[in-house]
mmCIF file with all atom_site columns, C-alpha atoms and ligand atoms in Angstrom:
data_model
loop_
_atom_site.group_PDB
_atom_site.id
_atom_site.type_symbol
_atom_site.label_atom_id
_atom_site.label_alt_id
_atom_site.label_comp_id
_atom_site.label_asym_id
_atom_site.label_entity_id
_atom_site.label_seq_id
_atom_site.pdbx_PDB_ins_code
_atom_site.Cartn_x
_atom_site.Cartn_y
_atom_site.Cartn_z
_atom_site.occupancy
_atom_site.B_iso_or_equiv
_atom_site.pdbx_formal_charge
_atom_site.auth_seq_id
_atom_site.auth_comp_id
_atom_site.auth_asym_id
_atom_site.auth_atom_id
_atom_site.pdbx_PDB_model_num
ATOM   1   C  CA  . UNK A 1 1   ? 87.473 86.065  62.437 1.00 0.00 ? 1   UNK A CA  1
ATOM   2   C  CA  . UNK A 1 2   ? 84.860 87.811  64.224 1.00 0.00 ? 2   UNK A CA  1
ATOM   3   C  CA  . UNK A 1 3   ? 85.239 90.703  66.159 1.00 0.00 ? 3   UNK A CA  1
ATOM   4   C  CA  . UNK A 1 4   ? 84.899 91.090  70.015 1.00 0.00 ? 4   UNK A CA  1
ATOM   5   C  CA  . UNK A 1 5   ? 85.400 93.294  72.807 1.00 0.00 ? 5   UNK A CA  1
ATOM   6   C  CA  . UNK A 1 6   ? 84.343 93.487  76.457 1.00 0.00 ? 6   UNK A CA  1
ATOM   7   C  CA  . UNK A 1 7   ? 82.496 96.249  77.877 1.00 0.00 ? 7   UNK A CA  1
ATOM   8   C  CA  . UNK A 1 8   ? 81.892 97.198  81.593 1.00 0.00 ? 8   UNK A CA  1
ATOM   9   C  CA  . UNK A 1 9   ? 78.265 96.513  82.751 1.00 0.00 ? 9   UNK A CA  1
ATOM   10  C  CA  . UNK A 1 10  ? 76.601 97.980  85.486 1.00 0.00 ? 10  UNK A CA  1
ATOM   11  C  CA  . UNK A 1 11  ? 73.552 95.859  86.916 1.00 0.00 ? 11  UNK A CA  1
ATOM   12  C  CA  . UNK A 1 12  ? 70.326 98.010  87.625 1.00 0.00 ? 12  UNK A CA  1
ATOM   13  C  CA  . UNK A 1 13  ? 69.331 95.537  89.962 1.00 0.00 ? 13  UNK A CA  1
ATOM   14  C  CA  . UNK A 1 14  ? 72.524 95.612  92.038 1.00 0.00 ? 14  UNK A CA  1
ATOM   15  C  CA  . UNK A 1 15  ? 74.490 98.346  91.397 1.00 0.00 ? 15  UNK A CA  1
ATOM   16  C  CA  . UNK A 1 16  ? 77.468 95.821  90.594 1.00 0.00 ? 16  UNK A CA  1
ATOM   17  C  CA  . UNK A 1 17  ? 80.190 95.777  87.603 1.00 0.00 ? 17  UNK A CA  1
ATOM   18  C  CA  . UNK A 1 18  ? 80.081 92.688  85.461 1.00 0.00 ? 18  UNK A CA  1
ATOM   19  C  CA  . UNK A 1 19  ? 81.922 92.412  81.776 1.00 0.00 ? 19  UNK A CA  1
ATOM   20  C  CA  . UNK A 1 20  ? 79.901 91.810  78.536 1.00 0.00 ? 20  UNK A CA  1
ATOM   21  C  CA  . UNK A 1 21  ? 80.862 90.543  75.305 1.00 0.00 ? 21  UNK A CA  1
ATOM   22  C  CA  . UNK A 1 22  ? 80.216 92.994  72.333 1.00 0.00 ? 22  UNK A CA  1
ATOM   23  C  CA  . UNK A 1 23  ? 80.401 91.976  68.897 1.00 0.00 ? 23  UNK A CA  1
ATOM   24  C  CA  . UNK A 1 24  ? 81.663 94.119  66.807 1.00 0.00 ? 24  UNK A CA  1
ATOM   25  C  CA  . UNK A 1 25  ? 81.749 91.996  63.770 1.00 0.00 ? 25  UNK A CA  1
ATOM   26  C  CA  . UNK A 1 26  ? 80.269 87.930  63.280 1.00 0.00 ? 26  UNK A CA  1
ATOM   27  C  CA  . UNK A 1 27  ? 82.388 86.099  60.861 1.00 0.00 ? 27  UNK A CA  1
ATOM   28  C  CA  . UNK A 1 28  ? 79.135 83.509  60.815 1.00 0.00 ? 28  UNK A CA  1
ATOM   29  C  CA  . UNK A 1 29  ? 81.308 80.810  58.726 1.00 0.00 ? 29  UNK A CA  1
ATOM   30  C  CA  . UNK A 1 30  ? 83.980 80.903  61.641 1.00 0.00 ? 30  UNK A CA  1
ATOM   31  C  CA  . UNK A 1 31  ? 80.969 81.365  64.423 1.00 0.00 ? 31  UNK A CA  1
ATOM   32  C  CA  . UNK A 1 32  ? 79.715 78.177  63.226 1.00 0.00 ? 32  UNK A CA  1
ATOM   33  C  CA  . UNK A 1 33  ? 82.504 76.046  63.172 1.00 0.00 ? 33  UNK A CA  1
ATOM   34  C  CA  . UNK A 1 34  ? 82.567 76.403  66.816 1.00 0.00 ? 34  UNK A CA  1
ATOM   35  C  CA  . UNK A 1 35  ? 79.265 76.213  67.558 1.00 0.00 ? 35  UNK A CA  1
ATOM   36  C  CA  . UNK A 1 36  ? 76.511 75.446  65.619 1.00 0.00 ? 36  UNK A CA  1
ATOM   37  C  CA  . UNK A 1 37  ? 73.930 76.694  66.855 1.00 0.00 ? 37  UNK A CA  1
ATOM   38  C  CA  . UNK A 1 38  ? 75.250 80.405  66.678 1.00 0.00 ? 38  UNK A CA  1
ATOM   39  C  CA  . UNK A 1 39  ? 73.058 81.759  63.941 1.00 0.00 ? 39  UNK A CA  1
ATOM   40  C  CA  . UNK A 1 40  ? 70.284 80.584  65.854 1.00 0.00 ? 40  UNK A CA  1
ATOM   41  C  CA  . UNK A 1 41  ? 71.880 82.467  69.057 1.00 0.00 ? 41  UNK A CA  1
ATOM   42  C  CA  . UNK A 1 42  ? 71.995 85.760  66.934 1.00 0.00 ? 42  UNK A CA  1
ATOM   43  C  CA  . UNK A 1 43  ? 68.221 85.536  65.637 1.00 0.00 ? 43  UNK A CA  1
ATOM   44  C  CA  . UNK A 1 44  ? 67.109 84.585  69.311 1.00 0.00 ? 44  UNK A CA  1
ATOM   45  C  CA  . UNK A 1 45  ? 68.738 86.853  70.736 1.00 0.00 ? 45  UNK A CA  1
ATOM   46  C  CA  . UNK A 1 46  ? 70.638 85.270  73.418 1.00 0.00 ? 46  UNK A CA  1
ATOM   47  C  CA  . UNK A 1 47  ? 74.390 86.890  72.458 1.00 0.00 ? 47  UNK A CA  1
ATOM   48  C  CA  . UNK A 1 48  ? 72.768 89.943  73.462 1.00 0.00 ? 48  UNK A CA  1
ATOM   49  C  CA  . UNK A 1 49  ? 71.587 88.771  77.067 1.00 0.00 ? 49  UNK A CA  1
ATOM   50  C  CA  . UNK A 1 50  ? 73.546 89.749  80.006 1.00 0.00 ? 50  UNK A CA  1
ATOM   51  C  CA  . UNK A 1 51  ? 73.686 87.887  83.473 1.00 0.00 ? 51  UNK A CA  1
ATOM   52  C  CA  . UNK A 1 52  ? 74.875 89.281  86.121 1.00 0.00 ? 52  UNK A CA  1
ATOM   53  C  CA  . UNK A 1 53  ? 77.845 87.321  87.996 1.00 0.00 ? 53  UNK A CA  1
ATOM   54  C  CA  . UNK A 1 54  ? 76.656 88.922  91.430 1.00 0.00 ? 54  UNK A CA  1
ATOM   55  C  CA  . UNK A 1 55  ? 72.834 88.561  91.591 1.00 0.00 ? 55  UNK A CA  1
ATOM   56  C  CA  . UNK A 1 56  ? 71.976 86.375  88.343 1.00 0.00 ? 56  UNK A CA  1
ATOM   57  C  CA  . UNK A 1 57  ? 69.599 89.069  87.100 1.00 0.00 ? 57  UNK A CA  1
ATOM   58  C  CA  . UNK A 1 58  ? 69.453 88.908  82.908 1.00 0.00 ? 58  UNK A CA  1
ATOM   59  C  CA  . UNK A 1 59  ? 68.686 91.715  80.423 1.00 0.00 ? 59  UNK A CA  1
ATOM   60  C  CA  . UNK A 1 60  ? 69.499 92.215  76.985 1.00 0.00 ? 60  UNK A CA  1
ATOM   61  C  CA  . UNK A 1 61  ? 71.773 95.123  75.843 1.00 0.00 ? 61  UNK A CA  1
ATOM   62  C  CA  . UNK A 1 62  ? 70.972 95.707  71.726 1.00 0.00 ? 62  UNK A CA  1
ATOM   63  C  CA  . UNK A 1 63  ? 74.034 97.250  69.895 1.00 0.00 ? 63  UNK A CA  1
ATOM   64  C  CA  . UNK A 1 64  ? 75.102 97.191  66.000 1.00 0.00 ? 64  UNK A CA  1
ATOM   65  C  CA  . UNK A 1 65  ? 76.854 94.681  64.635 1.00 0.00 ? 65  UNK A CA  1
ATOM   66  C  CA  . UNK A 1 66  ? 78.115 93.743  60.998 1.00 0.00 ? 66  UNK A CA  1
ATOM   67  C  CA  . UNK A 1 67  ? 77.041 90.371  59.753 1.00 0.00 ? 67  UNK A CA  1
ATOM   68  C  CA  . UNK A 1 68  ? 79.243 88.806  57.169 1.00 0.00 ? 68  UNK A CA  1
ATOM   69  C  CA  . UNK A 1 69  ? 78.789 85.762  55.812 1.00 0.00 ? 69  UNK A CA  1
ATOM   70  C  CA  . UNK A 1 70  ? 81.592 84.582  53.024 1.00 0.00 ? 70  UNK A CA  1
ATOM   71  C  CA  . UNK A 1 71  ? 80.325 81.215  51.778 1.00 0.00 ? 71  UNK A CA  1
ATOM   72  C  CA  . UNK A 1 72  ? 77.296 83.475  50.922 1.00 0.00 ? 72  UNK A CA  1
ATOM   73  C  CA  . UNK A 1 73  ? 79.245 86.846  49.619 1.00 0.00 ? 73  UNK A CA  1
ATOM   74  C  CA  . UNK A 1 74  ? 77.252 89.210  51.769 1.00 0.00 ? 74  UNK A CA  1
ATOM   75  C  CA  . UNK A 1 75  ? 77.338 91.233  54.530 1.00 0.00 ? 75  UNK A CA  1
ATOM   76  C  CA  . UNK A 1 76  ? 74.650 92.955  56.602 1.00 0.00 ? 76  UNK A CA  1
ATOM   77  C  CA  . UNK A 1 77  ? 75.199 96.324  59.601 1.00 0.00 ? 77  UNK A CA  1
ATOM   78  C  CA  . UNK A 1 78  ? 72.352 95.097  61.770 1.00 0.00 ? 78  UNK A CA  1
ATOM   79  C  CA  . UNK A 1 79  ? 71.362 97.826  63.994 1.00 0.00 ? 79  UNK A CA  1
ATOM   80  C  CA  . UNK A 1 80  ? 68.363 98.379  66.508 1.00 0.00 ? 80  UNK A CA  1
ATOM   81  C  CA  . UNK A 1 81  ? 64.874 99.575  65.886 1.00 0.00 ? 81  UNK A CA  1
ATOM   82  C  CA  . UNK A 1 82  ? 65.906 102.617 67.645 1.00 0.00 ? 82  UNK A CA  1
ATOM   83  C  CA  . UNK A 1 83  ? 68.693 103.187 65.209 1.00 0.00 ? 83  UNK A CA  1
ATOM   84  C  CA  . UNK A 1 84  ? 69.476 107.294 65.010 1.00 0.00 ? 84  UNK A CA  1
ATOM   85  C  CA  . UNK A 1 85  ? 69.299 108.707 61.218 1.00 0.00 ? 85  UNK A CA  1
ATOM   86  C  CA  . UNK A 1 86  ? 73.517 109.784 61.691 1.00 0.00 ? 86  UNK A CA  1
ATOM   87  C  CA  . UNK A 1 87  ? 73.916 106.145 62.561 1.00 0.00 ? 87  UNK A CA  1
ATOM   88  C  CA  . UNK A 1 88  ? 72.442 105.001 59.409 1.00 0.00 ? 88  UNK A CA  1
ATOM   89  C  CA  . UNK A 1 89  ? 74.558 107.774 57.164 1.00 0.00 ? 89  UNK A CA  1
ATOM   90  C  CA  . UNK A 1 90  ? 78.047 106.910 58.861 1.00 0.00 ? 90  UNK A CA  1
ATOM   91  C  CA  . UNK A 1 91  ? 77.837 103.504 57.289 1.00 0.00 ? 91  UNK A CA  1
ATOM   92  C  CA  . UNK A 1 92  ? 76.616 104.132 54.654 1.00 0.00 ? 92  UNK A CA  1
ATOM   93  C  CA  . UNK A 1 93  ? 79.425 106.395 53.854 1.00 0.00 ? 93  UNK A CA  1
ATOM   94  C  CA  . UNK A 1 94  ? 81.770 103.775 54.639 1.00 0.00 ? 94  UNK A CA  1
ATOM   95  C  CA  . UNK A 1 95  ? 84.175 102.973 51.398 1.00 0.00 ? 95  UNK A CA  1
ATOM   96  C  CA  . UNK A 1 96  ? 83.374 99.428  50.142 1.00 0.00 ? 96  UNK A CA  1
ATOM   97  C  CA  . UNK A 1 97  ? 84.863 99.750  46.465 1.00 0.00 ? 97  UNK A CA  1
ATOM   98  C  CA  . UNK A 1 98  ? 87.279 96.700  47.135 1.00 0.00 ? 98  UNK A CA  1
ATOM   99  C  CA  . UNK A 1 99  ? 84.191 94.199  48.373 1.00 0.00 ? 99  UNK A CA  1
ATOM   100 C  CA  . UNK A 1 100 ? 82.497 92.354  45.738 1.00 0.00 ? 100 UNK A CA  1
ATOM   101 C  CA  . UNK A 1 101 ? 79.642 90.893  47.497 1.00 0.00 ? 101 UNK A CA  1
ATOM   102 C  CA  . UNK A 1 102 ? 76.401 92.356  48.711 1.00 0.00 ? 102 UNK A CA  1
ATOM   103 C  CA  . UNK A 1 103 ? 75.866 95.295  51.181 1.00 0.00 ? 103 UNK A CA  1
ATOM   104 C  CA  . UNK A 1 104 ? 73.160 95.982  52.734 1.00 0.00 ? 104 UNK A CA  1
ATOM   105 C  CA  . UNK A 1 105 ? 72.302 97.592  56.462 1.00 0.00 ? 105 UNK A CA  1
ATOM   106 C  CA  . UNK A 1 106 ? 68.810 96.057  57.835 1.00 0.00 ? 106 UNK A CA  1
ATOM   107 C  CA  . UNK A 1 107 ? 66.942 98.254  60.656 1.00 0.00 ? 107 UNK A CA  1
ATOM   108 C  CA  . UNK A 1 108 ? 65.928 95.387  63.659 1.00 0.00 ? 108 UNK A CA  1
ATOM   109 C  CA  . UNK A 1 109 ? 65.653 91.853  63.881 1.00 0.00 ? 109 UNK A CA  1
ATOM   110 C  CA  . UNK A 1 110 ? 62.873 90.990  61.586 1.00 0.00 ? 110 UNK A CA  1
ATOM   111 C  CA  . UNK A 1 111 ? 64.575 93.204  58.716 1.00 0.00 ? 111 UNK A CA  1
ATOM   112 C  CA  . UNK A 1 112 ? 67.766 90.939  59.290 1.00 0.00 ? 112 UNK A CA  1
ATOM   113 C  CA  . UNK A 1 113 ? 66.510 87.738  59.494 1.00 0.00 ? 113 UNK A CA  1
ATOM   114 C  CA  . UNK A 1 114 ? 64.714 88.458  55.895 1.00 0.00 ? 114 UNK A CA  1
ATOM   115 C  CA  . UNK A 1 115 ? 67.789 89.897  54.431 1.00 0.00 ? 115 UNK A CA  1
ATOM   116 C  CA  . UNK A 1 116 ? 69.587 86.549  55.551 1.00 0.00 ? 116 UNK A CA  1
ATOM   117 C  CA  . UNK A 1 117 ? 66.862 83.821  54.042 1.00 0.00 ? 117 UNK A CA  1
ATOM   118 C  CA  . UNK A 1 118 ? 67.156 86.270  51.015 1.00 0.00 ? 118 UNK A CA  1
ATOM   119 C  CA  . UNK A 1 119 ? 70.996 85.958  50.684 1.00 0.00 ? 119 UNK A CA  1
ATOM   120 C  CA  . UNK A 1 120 ? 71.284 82.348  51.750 1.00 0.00 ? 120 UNK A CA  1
ATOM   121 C  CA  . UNK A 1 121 ? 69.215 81.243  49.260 1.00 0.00 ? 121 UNK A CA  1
ATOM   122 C  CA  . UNK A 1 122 ? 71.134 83.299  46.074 1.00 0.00 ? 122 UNK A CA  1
ATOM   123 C  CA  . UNK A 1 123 ? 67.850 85.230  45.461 1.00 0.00 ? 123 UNK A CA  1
ATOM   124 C  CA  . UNK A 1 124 ? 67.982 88.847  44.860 1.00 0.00 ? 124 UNK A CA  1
ATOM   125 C  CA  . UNK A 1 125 ? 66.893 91.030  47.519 1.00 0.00 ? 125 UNK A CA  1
ATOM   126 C  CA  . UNK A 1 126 ? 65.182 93.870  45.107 1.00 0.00 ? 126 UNK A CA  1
ATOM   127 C  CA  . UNK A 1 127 ? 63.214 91.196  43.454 1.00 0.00 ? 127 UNK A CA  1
ATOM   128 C  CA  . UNK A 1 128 ? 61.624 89.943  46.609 1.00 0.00 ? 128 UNK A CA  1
ATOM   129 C  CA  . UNK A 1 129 ? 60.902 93.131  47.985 1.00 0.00 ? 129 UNK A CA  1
ATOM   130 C  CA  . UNK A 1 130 ? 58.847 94.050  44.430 1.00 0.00 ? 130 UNK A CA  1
ATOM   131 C  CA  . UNK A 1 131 ? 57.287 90.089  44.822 1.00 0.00 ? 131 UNK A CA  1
ATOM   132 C  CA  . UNK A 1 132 ? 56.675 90.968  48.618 1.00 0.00 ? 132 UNK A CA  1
ATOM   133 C  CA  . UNK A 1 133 ? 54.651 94.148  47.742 1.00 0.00 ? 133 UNK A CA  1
ATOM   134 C  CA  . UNK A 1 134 ? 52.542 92.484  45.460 1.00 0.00 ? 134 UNK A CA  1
ATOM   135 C  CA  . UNK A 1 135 ? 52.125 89.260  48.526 1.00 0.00 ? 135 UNK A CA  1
ATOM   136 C  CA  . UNK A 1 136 ? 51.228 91.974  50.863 1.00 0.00 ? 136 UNK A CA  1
ATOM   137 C  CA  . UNK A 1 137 ? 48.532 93.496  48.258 1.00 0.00 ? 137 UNK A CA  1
ATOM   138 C  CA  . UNK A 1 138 ? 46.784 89.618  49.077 1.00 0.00 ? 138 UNK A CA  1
ATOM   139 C  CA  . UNK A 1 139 ? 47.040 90.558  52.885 1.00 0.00 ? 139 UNK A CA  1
ATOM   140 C  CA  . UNK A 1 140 ? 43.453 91.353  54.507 1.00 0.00 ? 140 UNK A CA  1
ATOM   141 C  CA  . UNK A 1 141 ? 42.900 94.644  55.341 1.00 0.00 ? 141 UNK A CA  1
ATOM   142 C  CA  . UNK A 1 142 ? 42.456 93.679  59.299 1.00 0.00 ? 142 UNK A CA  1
ATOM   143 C  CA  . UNK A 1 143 ? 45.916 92.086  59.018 1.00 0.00 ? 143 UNK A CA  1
ATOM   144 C  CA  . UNK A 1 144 ? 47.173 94.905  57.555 1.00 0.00 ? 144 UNK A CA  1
ATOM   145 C  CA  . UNK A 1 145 ? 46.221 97.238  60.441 1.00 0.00 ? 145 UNK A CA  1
ATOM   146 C  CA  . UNK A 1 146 ? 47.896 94.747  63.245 1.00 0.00 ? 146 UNK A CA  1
ATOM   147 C  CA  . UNK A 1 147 ? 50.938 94.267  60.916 1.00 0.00 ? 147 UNK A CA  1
ATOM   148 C  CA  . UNK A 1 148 ? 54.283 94.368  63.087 1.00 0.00 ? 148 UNK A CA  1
ATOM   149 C  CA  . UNK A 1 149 ? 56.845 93.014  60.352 1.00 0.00 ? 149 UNK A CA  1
ATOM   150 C  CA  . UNK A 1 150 ? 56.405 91.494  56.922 1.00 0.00 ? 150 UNK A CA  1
ATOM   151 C  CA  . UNK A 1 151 ? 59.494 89.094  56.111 1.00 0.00 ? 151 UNK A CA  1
ATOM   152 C  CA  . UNK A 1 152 ? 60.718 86.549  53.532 1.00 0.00 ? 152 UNK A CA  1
ATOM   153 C  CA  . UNK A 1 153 ? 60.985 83.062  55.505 1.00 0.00 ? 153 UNK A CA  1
ATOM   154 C  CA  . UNK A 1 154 ? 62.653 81.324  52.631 1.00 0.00 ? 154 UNK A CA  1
ATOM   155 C  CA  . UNK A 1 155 ? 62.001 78.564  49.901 1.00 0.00 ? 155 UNK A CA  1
ATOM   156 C  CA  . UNK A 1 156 ? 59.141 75.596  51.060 1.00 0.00 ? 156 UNK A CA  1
ATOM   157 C  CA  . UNK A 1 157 ? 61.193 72.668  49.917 1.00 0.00 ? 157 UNK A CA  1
ATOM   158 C  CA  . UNK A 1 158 ? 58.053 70.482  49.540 1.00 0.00 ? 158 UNK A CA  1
ATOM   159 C  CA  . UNK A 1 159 ? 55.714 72.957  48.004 1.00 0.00 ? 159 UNK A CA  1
ATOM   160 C  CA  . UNK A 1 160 ? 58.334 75.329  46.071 1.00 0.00 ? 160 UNK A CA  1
ATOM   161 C  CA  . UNK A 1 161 ? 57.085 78.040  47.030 1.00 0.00 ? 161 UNK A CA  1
ATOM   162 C  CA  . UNK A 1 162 ? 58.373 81.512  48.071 1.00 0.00 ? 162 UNK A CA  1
ATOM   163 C  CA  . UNK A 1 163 ? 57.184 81.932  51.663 1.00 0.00 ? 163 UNK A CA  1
ATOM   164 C  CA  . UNK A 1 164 ? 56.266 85.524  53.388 1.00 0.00 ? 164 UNK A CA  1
ATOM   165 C  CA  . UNK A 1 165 ? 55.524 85.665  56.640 1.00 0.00 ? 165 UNK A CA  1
ATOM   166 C  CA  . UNK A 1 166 ? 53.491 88.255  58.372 1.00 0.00 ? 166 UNK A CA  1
ATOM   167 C  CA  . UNK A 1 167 ? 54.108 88.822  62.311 1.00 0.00 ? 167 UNK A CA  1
ATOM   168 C  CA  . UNK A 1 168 ? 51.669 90.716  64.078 1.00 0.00 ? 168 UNK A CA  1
ATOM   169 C  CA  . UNK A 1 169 ? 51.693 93.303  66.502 1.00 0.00 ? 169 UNK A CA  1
ATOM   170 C  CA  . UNK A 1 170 ? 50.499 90.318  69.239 1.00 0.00 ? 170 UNK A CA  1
ATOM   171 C  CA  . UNK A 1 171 ? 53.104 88.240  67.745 1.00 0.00 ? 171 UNK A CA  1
ATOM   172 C  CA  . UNK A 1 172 ? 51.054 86.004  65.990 1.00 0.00 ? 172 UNK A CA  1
ATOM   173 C  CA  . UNK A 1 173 ? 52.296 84.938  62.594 1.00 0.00 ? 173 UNK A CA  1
ATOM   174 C  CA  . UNK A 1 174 ? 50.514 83.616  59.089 1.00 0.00 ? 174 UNK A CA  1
ATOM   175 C  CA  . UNK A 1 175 ? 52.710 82.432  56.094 1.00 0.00 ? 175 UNK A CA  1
ATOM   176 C  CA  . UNK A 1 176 ? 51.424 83.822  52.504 1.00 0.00 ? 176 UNK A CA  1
ATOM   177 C  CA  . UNK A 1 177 ? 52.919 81.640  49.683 1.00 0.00 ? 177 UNK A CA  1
ATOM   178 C  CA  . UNK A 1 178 ? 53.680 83.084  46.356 1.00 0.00 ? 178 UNK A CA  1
ATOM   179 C  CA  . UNK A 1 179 ? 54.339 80.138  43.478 1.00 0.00 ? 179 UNK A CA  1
ATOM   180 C  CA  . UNK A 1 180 ? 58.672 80.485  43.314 1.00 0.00 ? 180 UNK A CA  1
ATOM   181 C  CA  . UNK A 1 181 ? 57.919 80.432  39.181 1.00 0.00 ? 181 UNK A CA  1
ATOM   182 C  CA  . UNK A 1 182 ? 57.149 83.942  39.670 1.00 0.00 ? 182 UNK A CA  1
ATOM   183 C  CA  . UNK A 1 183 ? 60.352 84.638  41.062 1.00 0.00 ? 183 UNK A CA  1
ATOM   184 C  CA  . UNK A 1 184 ? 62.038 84.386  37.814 1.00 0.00 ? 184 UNK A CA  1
ATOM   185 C  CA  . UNK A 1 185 ? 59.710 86.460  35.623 1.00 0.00 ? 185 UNK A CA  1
ATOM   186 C  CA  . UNK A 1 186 ? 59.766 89.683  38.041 1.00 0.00 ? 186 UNK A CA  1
ATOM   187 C  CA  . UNK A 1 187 ? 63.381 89.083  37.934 1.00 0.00 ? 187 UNK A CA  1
ATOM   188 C  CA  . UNK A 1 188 ? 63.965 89.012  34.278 1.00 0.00 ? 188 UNK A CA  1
ATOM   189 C  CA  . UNK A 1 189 ? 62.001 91.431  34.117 1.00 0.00 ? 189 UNK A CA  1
ATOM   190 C  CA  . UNK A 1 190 ? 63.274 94.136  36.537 1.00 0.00 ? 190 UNK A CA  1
ATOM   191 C  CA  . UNK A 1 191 ? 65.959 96.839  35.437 1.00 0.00 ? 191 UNK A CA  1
ATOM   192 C  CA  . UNK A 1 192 ? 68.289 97.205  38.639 1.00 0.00 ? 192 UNK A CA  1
ATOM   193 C  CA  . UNK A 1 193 ? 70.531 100.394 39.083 1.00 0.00 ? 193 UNK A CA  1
ATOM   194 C  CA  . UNK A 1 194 ? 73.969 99.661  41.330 1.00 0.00 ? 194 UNK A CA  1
ATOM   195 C  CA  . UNK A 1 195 ? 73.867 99.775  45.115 1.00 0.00 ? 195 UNK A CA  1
ATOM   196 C  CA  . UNK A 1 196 ? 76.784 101.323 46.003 1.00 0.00 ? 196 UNK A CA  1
ATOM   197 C  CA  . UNK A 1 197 ? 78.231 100.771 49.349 1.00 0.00 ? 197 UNK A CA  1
ATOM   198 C  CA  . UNK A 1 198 ? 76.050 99.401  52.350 1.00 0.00 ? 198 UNK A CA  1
ATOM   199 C  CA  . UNK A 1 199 ? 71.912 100.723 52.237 1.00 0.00 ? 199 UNK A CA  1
ATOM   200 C  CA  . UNK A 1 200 ? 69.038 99.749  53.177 1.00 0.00 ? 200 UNK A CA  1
ATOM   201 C  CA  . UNK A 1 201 ? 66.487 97.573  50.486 1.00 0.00 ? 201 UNK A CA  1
ATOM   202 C  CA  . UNK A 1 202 ? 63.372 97.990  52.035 1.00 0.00 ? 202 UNK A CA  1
ATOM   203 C  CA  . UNK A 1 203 ? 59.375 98.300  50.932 1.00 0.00 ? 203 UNK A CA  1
ATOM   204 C  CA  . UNK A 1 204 ? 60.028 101.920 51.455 1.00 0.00 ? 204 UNK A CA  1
ATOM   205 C  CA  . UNK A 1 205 ? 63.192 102.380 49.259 1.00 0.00 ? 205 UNK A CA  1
ATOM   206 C  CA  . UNK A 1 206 ? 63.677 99.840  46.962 1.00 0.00 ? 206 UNK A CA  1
ATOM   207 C  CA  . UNK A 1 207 ? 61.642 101.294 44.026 1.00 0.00 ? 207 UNK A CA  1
ATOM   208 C  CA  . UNK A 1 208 ? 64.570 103.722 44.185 1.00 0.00 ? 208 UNK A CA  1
ATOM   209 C  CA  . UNK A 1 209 ? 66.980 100.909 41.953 1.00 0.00 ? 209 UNK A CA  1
ATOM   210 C  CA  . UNK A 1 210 ? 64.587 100.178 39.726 1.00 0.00 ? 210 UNK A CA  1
ATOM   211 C  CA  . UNK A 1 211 ? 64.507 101.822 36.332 1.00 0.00 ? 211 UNK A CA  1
ATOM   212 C  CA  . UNK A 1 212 ? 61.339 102.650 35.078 1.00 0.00 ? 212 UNK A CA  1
ATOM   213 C  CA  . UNK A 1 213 ? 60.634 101.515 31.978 1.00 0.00 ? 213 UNK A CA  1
HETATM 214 ZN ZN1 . ZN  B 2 .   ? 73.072 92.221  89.563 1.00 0.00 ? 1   ZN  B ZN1 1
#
């Protein structure tokens, strides 16, 4: 079961109360039974749009939420860009001995969307991000400079490859393919220490699990 509570909204526009729905935590498997289309609800957005019931104006209102996904065995503390450092700590000193899945807290949209085509398709996240430096290092260095977000957009079920995409600051997007062969070499290959509790796998802190030979 997900959960939900209702918090009291105050329209800039109008000045008028209105109630919005907060998740607190998405049981996606549930989500989706209802509707099917809620994943893609999360990803666009649109659960975190307000209307007004007086005047009709919309705006979106970003909060945390946890992400858990049990068909997959993972879940993921998605919070905003502008996510405060004590945020990040609180969770991550949250007790998760009992849970045997994957933990993981991803820092804005793009982060999360990566960390769910990683996890959806049973790939190991520190293994992509170690493949995904060495996609980037194939990058131009003009695209580097106008890079917004650099994300994992899944397996290409014709070609087999990994895909990477890489969204621009004007929102433009190119994919960068990496052969999926190489997947399983860089992941025999790696020597993973535990991640304990939720964190955050990123191109900044991954290299902190991996043993050096
Ligand atoms: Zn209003």
């Amino acid at each position: 079961m997900s959960k939900i509570h209702y918090e009291k909204v105050t329209c800039p526009d109008c000045r008028r109360q209105g109630e919005f729905k907060v998740y607190d935590s998405i049981n996606i498997d549930d989500e989706t039974r209802f509707d099917r289309n809620f994943k893609r609800k999360i990803i666009d957005s649109d659960i975190f749009l307000y209307s007004c019931p007086s005047c009709g104006s919309k705006f979106y209102i970003e909060y945390p939420f946890l992400y858990n996904d049990i068909k997959n065995n993972f879940m993921v503390w998605c919070l905003p860009d502008m996510a405060s450092e004590a945020e990040i700590e609180n969770i991550k000193k949250v007790d998760m001995r009992t849970y045997n899945g994957t933990l993981r807290i991803a820092i804005g949209k793009f982060e999360f969307i990566d960390k769910l085509n990683v996890f959806e398709n049973k790939l190991d996240d520190l293994a992509i991000e170690s493949i995904k430096t060495f996609a980037f290092s194939k990058v131009s260095d003009e695209d580097k400079k106008e890079t917004k977000s650099f994300m994992f957009n899944g397996i290409n079920g014709n070609t087999k490859n990994l895909e990477f995409v890489l969204i621009k600051n004007d929102e433009s997007s190119k994919l960068i393919n990496v052969p999926l062969g190489f997947y399983g070499e860089i992941k025999s290959r790696l020597k993973e220490k535990e991640v304990k509790g939720f964190d955050i796998i990123d191109q900044a802190s991954y290299y902190n699990y991996i043993e050096n030979d």
